Tab-separated table of C-alpha atoms and ligand atoms in Angstrom:
chain	number	residue	atom	x	y	z
A	1	GLU	CA	16.515	-72.405	14.645
A	2	LYS	CA	14.091	-69.628	15.557
A	3	GLY	CA	11.588	-71.287	13.245
A	4	GLY	CA	10.781	-68.109	11.439
A	5	PHE	CA	10.297	-66.073	14.650
A	6	GLU	CA	12.319	-62.890	15.330
A	7	PHE	CA	13.442	-64.083	18.779
A	8	PHE	CA	13.601	-67.426	20.612
A	9	MET	CA	11.228	-66.007	23.141
A	10	ASP	CA	8.544	-65.521	20.495
A	11	LYS	CA	8.961	-69.135	19.507
A	12	GLU	CA	8.928	-70.276	23.037
A	13	ILE	CA	5.710	-68.460	23.787
A	14	ALA	CA	4.199	-70.094	20.739
A	15	GLU	CA	5.266	-73.571	21.920
A	16	GLN	CA	3.471	-73.362	25.223
A	17	GLY	CA	0.668	-75.716	24.294
A	18	ASP	CA	3.180	-78.412	23.467
A	19	ALA	CA	5.104	-77.716	26.646
A	20	VAL	CA	2.027	-78.365	28.765
A	21	ARG	CA	0.985	-81.358	26.660
A	22	SER	CA	4.360	-83.072	26.852
A	23	THR	CA	4.636	-82.407	30.595
A	24	LEU	CA	1.333	-84.017	31.314
A	25	MET	CA	1.708	-86.898	28.929
A	26	GLY	CA	2.111	-90.364	30.480
A	27	HIS	CA	1.339	-89.301	33.980
A	28	PHE	CA	-2.051	-90.985	34.215
A	29	ASP	CA	-2.187	-94.777	33.844
A	30	GLY	CA	-5.945	-95.219	33.741
A	31	SER	CA	-6.277	-95.574	37.477
A	32	GLY	CA	-4.175	-92.828	38.942
A	33	ILE	CA	-1.375	-90.258	38.665
A	34	VAL	CA	2.138	-91.581	38.164
A	35	LEU	CA	5.206	-89.443	38.829
A	36	ASP	CA	8.599	-89.967	37.168
A	37	GLU	CA	11.391	-91.469	39.120
A	38	GLN	CA	9.796	-92.953	42.124
A	39	ARG	CA	12.412	-92.848	44.783
A	40	LEU	CA	9.534	-91.622	46.935
A	41	SER	CA	6.913	-94.330	47.353
A	42	GLU	CA	3.203	-93.739	47.792
A	43	ASP	CA	3.779	-94.655	51.384
A	44	ASP	CA	6.379	-91.929	51.768
A	45	LEU	CA	3.914	-89.440	50.252
A	46	ARG	CA	1.061	-90.587	52.585
A	47	THR	CA	3.077	-89.535	55.636
A	48	ILE	CA	3.737	-85.997	54.375
A	49	ASP	CA	2.081	-83.399	56.595
A	50	LYS	CA	3.677	-80.242	55.282
A	51	VAL	CA	4.954	-78.996	51.924
A	52	PHE	CA	7.474	-76.309	51.094
A	53	VAL	CA	7.991	-75.097	47.599
A	54	VAL	CA	11.382	-73.461	47.088
A	55	ALA	CA	12.453	-71.779	43.904
A	56	CYS	CA	13.604	-68.488	42.408
A	57	GLY	CA	12.086	-65.854	40.063
A	58	THR	CA	9.514	-67.279	37.672
A	59	ALA	CA	9.841	-70.763	39.128
A	60	TYR	CA	8.928	-69.243	42.532
A	61	HIS	CA	5.731	-67.809	40.986
A	62	SER	CA	4.804	-71.302	39.833
A	63	GLY	CA	5.169	-72.403	43.403
A	64	LEU	CA	2.883	-69.663	44.678
A	65	ILE	CA	0.233	-70.958	42.342
A	66	ALA	CA	0.854	-74.560	43.372
A	67	LYS	CA	0.020	-73.603	46.946
A	68	TYR	CA	-3.648	-72.850	46.077
A	69	ALA	CA	-4.021	-76.234	44.330
A	70	ILE	CA	-2.132	-78.428	46.813
A	71	GLU	CA	-3.842	-76.988	49.860
A	72	HIS	CA	-7.244	-77.268	48.206
A	73	TRP	CA	-6.766	-80.876	47.023
A	74	CYS	CA	-4.585	-82.251	49.823
A	75	ARG	CA	-5.588	-80.328	52.958
A	76	ILE	CA	-2.023	-79.890	54.087
A	77	PRO	CA	-0.248	-76.618	54.678
A	78	VAL	CA	2.032	-75.387	51.830
A	79	GLU	CA	4.641	-72.693	52.332
A	80	VAL	CA	6.292	-71.140	49.322
A	81	GLU	CA	9.613	-69.388	49.684
A	82	VAL	CA	12.278	-67.898	47.508
A	83	ALA	CA	15.215	-70.320	47.769
A	84	SER	CA	17.678	-67.613	48.808
A	85	GLU	CA	15.661	-66.946	52.031
A	86	PHE	CA	14.639	-70.463	52.879
A	87	ARG	CA	17.766	-71.986	54.371
A	88	TYR	CA	18.896	-68.897	56.258
A	89	ARG	CA	15.913	-68.725	58.584
A	90	ASP	CA	15.964	-72.198	60.066
A	91	PRO	CA	12.738	-73.584	58.572
A	92	VAL	CA	11.043	-76.391	60.475
A	93	LEU	CA	11.750	-79.564	58.479
A	94	ASP	CA	11.531	-83.265	59.196
A	95	ARG	CA	10.846	-86.620	57.544
A	96	GLN	CA	7.178	-85.671	57.113
A	97	THR	CA	8.045	-82.539	55.169
A	98	LEU	CA	8.054	-82.599	51.354
A	99	VAL	CA	10.212	-79.900	49.795
A	100	VAL	CA	9.422	-79.300	46.139
A	101	ALA	CA	12.322	-77.555	44.417
A	102	VAL	CA	11.253	-76.040	41.121
A	103	SER	CA	13.922	-75.089	38.586
A	104	GLN	CA	13.988	-74.865	34.825
A	105	SER	CA	17.783	-75.203	34.607
A	106	GLY	CA	18.233	-77.440	37.635
A	107	GLU	CA	21.482	-75.548	38.273
A	108	THR	CA	20.331	-72.470	40.150
A	109	ALA	CA	22.658	-72.081	43.111
A	110	ASP	CA	20.093	-70.653	45.551
A	111	THR	CA	17.701	-73.537	44.882
A	112	LEU	CA	20.428	-76.158	45.025
A	113	GLU	CA	21.594	-74.894	48.434
A	114	ALA	CA	17.998	-74.949	49.673
A	115	VAL	CA	17.719	-78.598	48.522
A	116	ARG	CA	20.962	-79.509	50.352
A	117	HIS	CA	19.757	-77.785	53.447
A	118	ALA	CA	16.381	-79.578	53.334
A	119	ARG	CA	18.019	-82.983	52.926
A	120	ARG	CA	20.412	-82.361	55.766
A	121	GLN	CA	17.395	-81.716	57.932
A	122	GLY	CA	15.812	-84.982	56.884
A	123	ALA	CA	13.121	-83.645	54.635
A	124	ARG	CA	12.133	-85.429	51.416
A	125	VAL	CA	12.978	-83.463	48.285
A	126	LEU	CA	11.151	-83.660	44.950
A	127	ALA	CA	12.645	-81.660	42.075
A	128	VAL	CA	10.527	-80.280	39.279
A	129	CYS	CA	13.078	-79.635	36.556
A	130	ASN	CA	13.321	-79.071	32.799
A	131	THR	CA	16.917	-80.289	32.351
A	132	ASN	CA	17.722	-83.912	32.323
A	133	GLY	CA	20.367	-84.952	34.813
A	134	ALA	CA	20.962	-81.465	36.197
A	135	GLN	CA	22.378	-80.993	39.669
A	136	ILE	CA	19.158	-80.303	41.497
A	137	PRO	CA	17.387	-83.483	40.407
A	138	ARG	CA	20.613	-85.449	41.030
A	139	GLU	CA	20.670	-84.336	44.641
A	140	SER	CA	16.922	-84.787	45.237
A	141	ASP	CA	15.009	-87.868	46.391
A	142	ALA	CA	12.827	-87.797	43.307
A	143	VAL	CA	12.222	-85.778	40.182
A	144	LEU	CA	9.358	-84.870	37.998
A	145	TYR	CA	10.595	-83.590	34.683
A	146	THR	CA	8.856	-80.769	32.764
A	147	HIS	CA	9.065	-81.351	29.054
A	148	ALA	CA	9.108	-77.817	27.762
A	149	GLY	CA	12.171	-78.525	25.579
A	150	PRO	CA	15.209	-76.313	25.717
A	151	GLU	CA	14.426	-72.713	26.693
A	152	ILE	CA	16.888	-70.245	25.201
A	153	GLY	CA	15.239	-66.902	25.950
A	154	VAL	CA	16.468	-65.611	29.339
A	155	ALA	CA	12.918	-64.733	30.301
A	156	SER	CA	11.111	-67.948	31.208
A	157	THR	CA	7.867	-68.603	29.380
A	158	LYS	CA	7.144	-72.150	28.236
A	159	ALA	CA	9.125	-73.519	31.160
A	160	PHE	CA	6.746	-71.679	33.483
A	161	LEU	CA	3.611	-73.171	31.964
A	162	ALA	CA	5.243	-76.562	32.080
A	163	GLN	CA	6.096	-75.995	35.762
A	164	LEU	CA	2.515	-75.169	36.484
A	165	ALA	CA	1.390	-78.394	34.846
A	166	ALA	CA	3.961	-80.398	36.784
A	167	ASN	CA	3.072	-78.738	40.086
A	168	TYR	CA	-0.596	-79.603	39.527
A	169	LEU	CA	0.508	-83.257	38.953
A	170	VAL	CA	2.432	-83.166	42.243
A	171	GLY	CA	-0.718	-81.881	43.983
A	172	LEU	CA	-2.880	-84.648	42.499
A	173	ALA	CA	-0.312	-87.364	43.299
A	174	LEU	CA	-0.330	-86.160	46.921
A	175	ALA	CA	-4.108	-86.037	47.081
A	176	GLN	CA	-4.132	-89.578	45.701
A	177	ALA	CA	-1.576	-90.853	48.248
A	178	ARG	CA	-3.280	-89.160	51.146
A	179	GLY	CA	-6.782	-90.163	50.064
A	180	THR	CA	-8.143	-86.636	50.192
A	181	LYS	CA	-9.633	-87.026	46.750
A	182	TYR	CA	-11.367	-90.056	45.270
A	183	ARG	CA	-9.779	-91.791	42.302
A	184	ASP	CA	-12.531	-90.638	40.004
A	185	GLU	CA	-12.145	-87.008	41.149
A	186	ILE	CA	-8.430	-87.194	40.416
A	187	ALA	CA	-9.140	-88.673	36.984
A	188	ARG	CA	-11.509	-85.792	36.271
A	189	GLU	CA	-8.984	-83.164	37.399
A	190	TYR	CA	-6.304	-84.790	35.235
A	191	GLU	CA	-8.724	-84.737	32.280
A	192	ALA	CA	-9.486	-81.023	32.935
A	193	LEU	CA	-5.773	-80.355	33.100
A	194	THR	CA	-5.228	-82.065	29.764
A	195	ALA	CA	-7.996	-80.003	28.272
A	196	MET	CA	-5.968	-76.929	29.176
A	197	VAL	CA	-3.641	-77.611	26.253
A	198	GLU	CA	-6.377	-76.576	23.905
A	199	ALA	CA	-7.230	-73.512	26.011
A	200	VAL	CA	-3.558	-72.495	25.877
A	201	GLU	CA	-3.477	-72.994	22.065
A	202	GLN	CA	-6.653	-70.964	21.700
A	203	THR	CA	-5.326	-68.156	23.947
A	204	LEU	CA	-2.219	-67.896	21.768
A	205	THR	CA	-4.444	-67.076	18.764
A	206	LEU	CA	-6.034	-64.156	20.628
A	207	MET	CA	-2.906	-62.071	21.199
A	208	ASP	CA	-3.000	-59.559	18.303
A	209	PRO	CA	-4.886	-56.893	20.252
A	210	VAL	CA	-2.360	-57.262	23.092
A	211	ARG	CA	0.456	-56.595	20.628
A	212	LYS	CA	-1.329	-53.445	19.589
A	213	LEU	CA	-1.929	-52.362	23.167
A	214	ALA	CA	1.791	-52.838	23.838
A	215	GLN	CA	2.615	-50.204	21.199
A	216	GLU	CA	0.299	-47.774	22.912
A	217	ILE	CA	1.722	-48.135	26.397
A	218	ALA	CA	5.358	-48.819	25.514
A	219	GLN	CA	6.478	-45.369	26.690
A	220	SER	CA	4.683	-45.451	30.072
A	221	LYS	CA	6.856	-44.887	33.106
A	222	ALA	CA	5.344	-47.799	35.042
A	223	VAL	CA	2.809	-50.539	34.901
A	224	LEU	CA	0.959	-52.140	37.815
A	225	PHE	CA	-0.480	-55.616	37.930
A	226	LEU	CA	-3.247	-56.737	40.228
A	227	GLY	CA	-4.912	-60.087	40.978
A	228	ARG	CA	-6.492	-62.142	43.701
A	229	HIS	CA	-6.286	-65.869	44.509
A	230	VAL	CA	-4.297	-67.568	41.680
A	231	GLY	CA	-4.461	-64.307	39.778
A	232	PHE	CA	-2.126	-62.725	42.370
A	233	PRO	CA	0.969	-64.761	41.443
A	234	VAL	CA	0.076	-64.250	37.787
A	235	ALA	CA	0.231	-60.522	38.475
A	236	LEU	CA	3.659	-60.931	40.091
A	237	GLU	CA	4.844	-62.902	37.064
A	238	GLY	CA	3.506	-60.252	34.639
A	239	ALA	CA	5.453	-57.603	36.585
A	240	LEU	CA	8.678	-59.647	36.616
A	241	LYS	CA	8.481	-60.198	32.823
A	242	LEU	CA	8.059	-56.491	32.186
A	243	LYS	CA	10.920	-55.538	34.550
A	244	GLU	CA	13.342	-57.957	33.060
A	245	LEU	CA	12.523	-57.406	29.374
A	246	ALA	CA	11.467	-53.763	29.109
A	247	TYR	CA	13.425	-52.306	32.069
A	248	MET	CA	10.266	-50.624	33.263
A	249	HIS	CA	9.093	-50.121	36.771
A	250	ALA	CA	6.432	-52.777	37.236
A	251	GLU	CA	4.886	-54.150	40.346
A	252	GLY	CA	2.380	-56.874	41.119
A	253	PHE	CA	0.000	-56.589	44.084
A	254	ALA	CA	-2.762	-58.617	45.694
A	255	ALA	CA	-5.698	-56.440	44.659
A	256	GLY	CA	-7.016	-56.452	48.258
A	257	GLU	CA	-3.872	-54.705	49.346
A	258	LEU	CA	-4.562	-51.684	47.172
A	259	LYS	CA	-6.219	-49.639	49.805
A	260	HIS	CA	-3.433	-50.465	52.235
A	261	GLY	CA	-0.972	-48.431	50.272
A	262	PRO	CA	-0.412	-48.994	46.571
A	263	ILE	CA	-3.571	-47.094	45.511
A	264	ALA	CA	-1.573	-43.932	46.233
A	265	LEU	CA	0.463	-44.737	43.149
A	266	ILE	CA	-2.518	-44.431	40.818
A	267	GLU	CA	-2.357	-41.365	38.644
A	268	ASP	CA	-3.891	-40.244	35.393
A	269	GLY	CA	-3.183	-42.692	32.541
A	270	LEU	CA	-1.157	-45.217	34.609
A	271	PRO	CA	-1.662	-48.594	32.958
A	272	VAL	CA	-2.925	-51.164	35.453
A	273	VAL	CA	-3.340	-54.787	34.379
A	274	ILE	CA	-5.970	-56.653	36.374
A	275	VAL	CA	-6.280	-60.492	36.263
A	276	THR	CA	-9.977	-61.159	36.810
A	277	PRO	CA	-11.381	-64.578	37.773
A	278	SER	CA	-14.485	-66.195	36.265
A	279	PRO	CA	-17.721	-64.592	37.438
A	280	LYS	CA	-19.293	-68.063	37.352
A	281	SER	CA	-16.751	-70.180	39.193
A	282	ASP	CA	-15.668	-67.456	41.623
A	283	PRO	CA	-18.398	-64.928	42.124
A	284	LEU	CA	-17.150	-63.651	45.416
A	285	ILE	CA	-13.570	-62.881	44.330
A	286	HIS	CA	-14.914	-61.578	41.050
A	287	SER	CA	-17.141	-59.022	42.784
A	288	LYS	CA	-14.280	-57.877	44.956
A	289	LEU	CA	-12.050	-57.423	41.945
A	290	LEU	CA	-14.738	-55.587	40.119
A	291	SER	CA	-14.880	-52.948	42.879
A	292	ASN	CA	-11.041	-52.699	42.791
A	293	ILE	CA	-11.250	-52.049	39.025
A	294	ARG	CA	-13.899	-49.356	39.504
A	295	GLU	CA	-11.891	-47.747	42.240
A	296	ILE	CA	-8.733	-47.367	40.183
A	297	GLN	CA	-10.549	-46.348	37.062
A	298	ALA	CA	-12.265	-43.610	39.007
A	299	ARG	CA	-8.806	-42.417	40.021
A	300	GLY	CA	-7.641	-42.148	36.432
A	301	ALA	CA	-5.838	-45.461	35.790
A	302	ARG	CA	-5.955	-46.992	32.379
A	303	THR	CA	-7.518	-50.335	33.165
A	304	ILE	CA	-6.343	-53.365	31.160
A	305	VAL	CA	-8.587	-56.183	32.171
A	306	ILE	CA	-7.799	-59.885	31.628
A	307	SER	CA	-11.173	-61.575	31.853
A	308	GLU	CA	-13.169	-64.600	30.900
A	309	GLU	CA	-15.009	-64.517	27.579
A	310	GLY	CA	-18.633	-63.400	27.933
A	311	ASP	CA	-18.061	-61.605	31.250
A	312	ASP	CA	-19.924	-58.395	30.494
A	313	THR	CA	-19.833	-57.076	34.049
A	314	VAL	CA	-16.202	-55.955	33.686
A	315	ALA	CA	-16.499	-54.477	30.197
A	316	PRO	CA	-17.802	-51.031	31.315
A	317	PHE	CA	-14.753	-50.594	33.565
A	318	ALA	CA	-12.137	-51.860	31.144
A	319	ASP	CA	-10.241	-49.372	29.042
A	320	PHE	CA	-8.837	-52.421	27.325
A	321	LEU	CA	-10.365	-55.911	27.577
A	322	VAL	CA	-8.548	-59.198	26.941
A	323	GLU	CA	-11.023	-62.095	26.801
A	324	LEU	CA	-9.755	-65.565	27.476
A	325	PRO	CA	-11.380	-68.961	27.220
A	326	ARG	CA	-13.377	-70.171	30.213
A	327	VAL	CA	-11.282	-72.640	32.255
A	328	PRO	CA	-11.429	-74.175	35.778
A	329	LYS	CA	-10.469	-71.599	38.448
A	330	LEU	CA	-7.287	-73.300	39.708
A	331	PHE	CA	-5.944	-73.696	36.135
A	332	GLN	CA	-6.559	-70.072	35.026
A	333	PRO	CA	-2.862	-69.132	35.343
A	334	LEU	CA	-2.107	-71.424	32.366
A	335	VAL	CA	-4.047	-69.007	30.166
A	336	ALA	CA	-3.870	-65.711	32.051
A	337	THR	CA	-0.122	-65.545	32.047
A	338	ILE	CA	0.089	-65.600	28.239
A	339	PRO	CA	-1.173	-62.061	27.521
A	340	LEU	CA	1.252	-60.781	30.205
A	341	GLN	CA	4.216	-62.530	28.493
A	342	VAL	CA	3.174	-61.138	25.121
A	343	LEU	CA	2.643	-57.640	26.582
A	344	ALA	CA	6.135	-57.598	28.118
A	345	ALA	CA	7.845	-58.963	25.012
A	346	GLU	CA	6.093	-56.486	22.753
A	347	ILE	CA	6.752	-53.473	24.913
A	348	ALA	CA	10.462	-54.492	25.086
A	349	ARG	CA	10.515	-54.856	21.247
A	350	ALA	CA	8.847	-51.505	20.816
A	351	ARG	CA	11.532	-49.995	23.046
A	352	GLY	CA	14.178	-51.592	20.849
A	353	TYR	CA	15.571	-54.171	23.247
A	354	ASP	CA	16.934	-57.657	22.678
A	355	ILE	CA	14.124	-59.732	24.216
A	356	ASP	CA	16.166	-62.913	24.314
A	357	LYS	CA	19.066	-61.389	26.205
A	358	PRO	CA	17.915	-58.783	28.720
A	359	ARG	CA	20.756	-56.725	30.197
A	360	ASN	CA	22.492	-57.844	33.435
A	361	LEU	CA	20.782	-61.235	33.471
A	362	ALA	CA	21.974	-64.828	32.824
A	363	LYS	CA	19.809	-67.801	31.846
A	364	SER	CA	21.084	-69.812	34.709
A	365	VAL	CA	22.231	-68.184	37.934
A	366	THR	CA	24.923	-70.491	39.348
A	367	VAL	CA	26.162	-68.207	42.108
A	368	GLU	CA	24.299	-67.413	45.299
B	1	M6R	O1	16.494	-72.234	36.135
B	1	M6R	P1	15.570	-71.743	37.249
B	1	M6R	O2	14.131	-72.076	36.972
B	1	M6R	O3	15.999	-72.244	38.627
B	1	M6R	O4	15.670	-70.169	37.282
B	1	M6R	C1	15.040	-69.377	38.214
B	1	M6R	C2	15.089	-67.919	37.861
B	1	M6R	O5	16.393	-67.479	37.725
B	1	M6R	C3	14.351	-67.614	36.547
B	1	M6R	O6	13.045	-68.091	36.579
B	1	M6R	C4	14.360	-66.141	36.218
B	1	M6R	O7	13.528	-65.448	37.195
B	1	M6R	C5	13.793	-65.837	34.839
B	1	M6R	N1	14.768	-65.081	34.086
B	1	M6R	C6	12.485	-65.157	34.797
B	1	M6R	O8	12.037	-64.908	33.517
């Protein structure tokens, strides 16, 4: 069943190209984006003036990334919130609010309760879910299924990439309904998204050095993760993977926040993973990150830099460089997350842990 892999998680990491491909498939009909079960019409979507994404854990991180894409394409505010906080603070919801509930299992109690609350307040709810007929899609107005296939490993990997793909589709569908993007622009974005399947496959072939690095830093006390823009949620996801699998202290920060506190944590030899954007598509953020990297290297950190191939400006400040294929800025998380998943899995393996079943965790959390 593990297809020759030691753990399900290894297999699921390897299947991520397929997960993205299957999730995108059939959602463009030649003239525009089509979602799954359309209990929300294009007219309904047109009236939406605010979006909330509610989810937990890794699914929440997919929502944080969706915010960048949806706000950019659709010009409407997007709030992203962990489901367990959402309903207890009286969020402002009405018929013009779209709540996107993202859940691999479709059974997470916190997310389900958030969905129920949103519907009671009159909001429209769209579920992004990997499990056919699960409770969350059943109680939502519409559903967009991710097609990652069953995910056995407790740590979410392929479901996360599939969630990203689905969230981008939601953004494009909204842009289409609201008319904030021309049809041909949407077609081009969809095509670029489809091309990400190959970038994911290619990234998966580049992971051997990351496996080696994992051996070297497996005994570290802590690892920090930094990013900006869409790289920030990727940093959070990298830290979560490492916590849950390797039981190590790991934290993700917005790189710009460093000097507001976290830089005090930097000490000699501390591994810091930095997710760097493309110098071409995002020169401003790139230059800011570059100075962050220099700053922490000067203070003794061991810099592990995730960068775009051919970016030689970062190389002098990288103690370890992971080069990834060049991709559009908003889609970078689809490739940048992969080395962080592999790093966490390999560190956990080096420490002798069962990477499919981390301690104290359940695959689906059905109590609040
Ligand atoms: O099934 P869900 O997507 O609703 O689950 C949400 C979280 O419990 C889940 O993503 C969790 O954070 C993973 N173990 C992270 O790898």
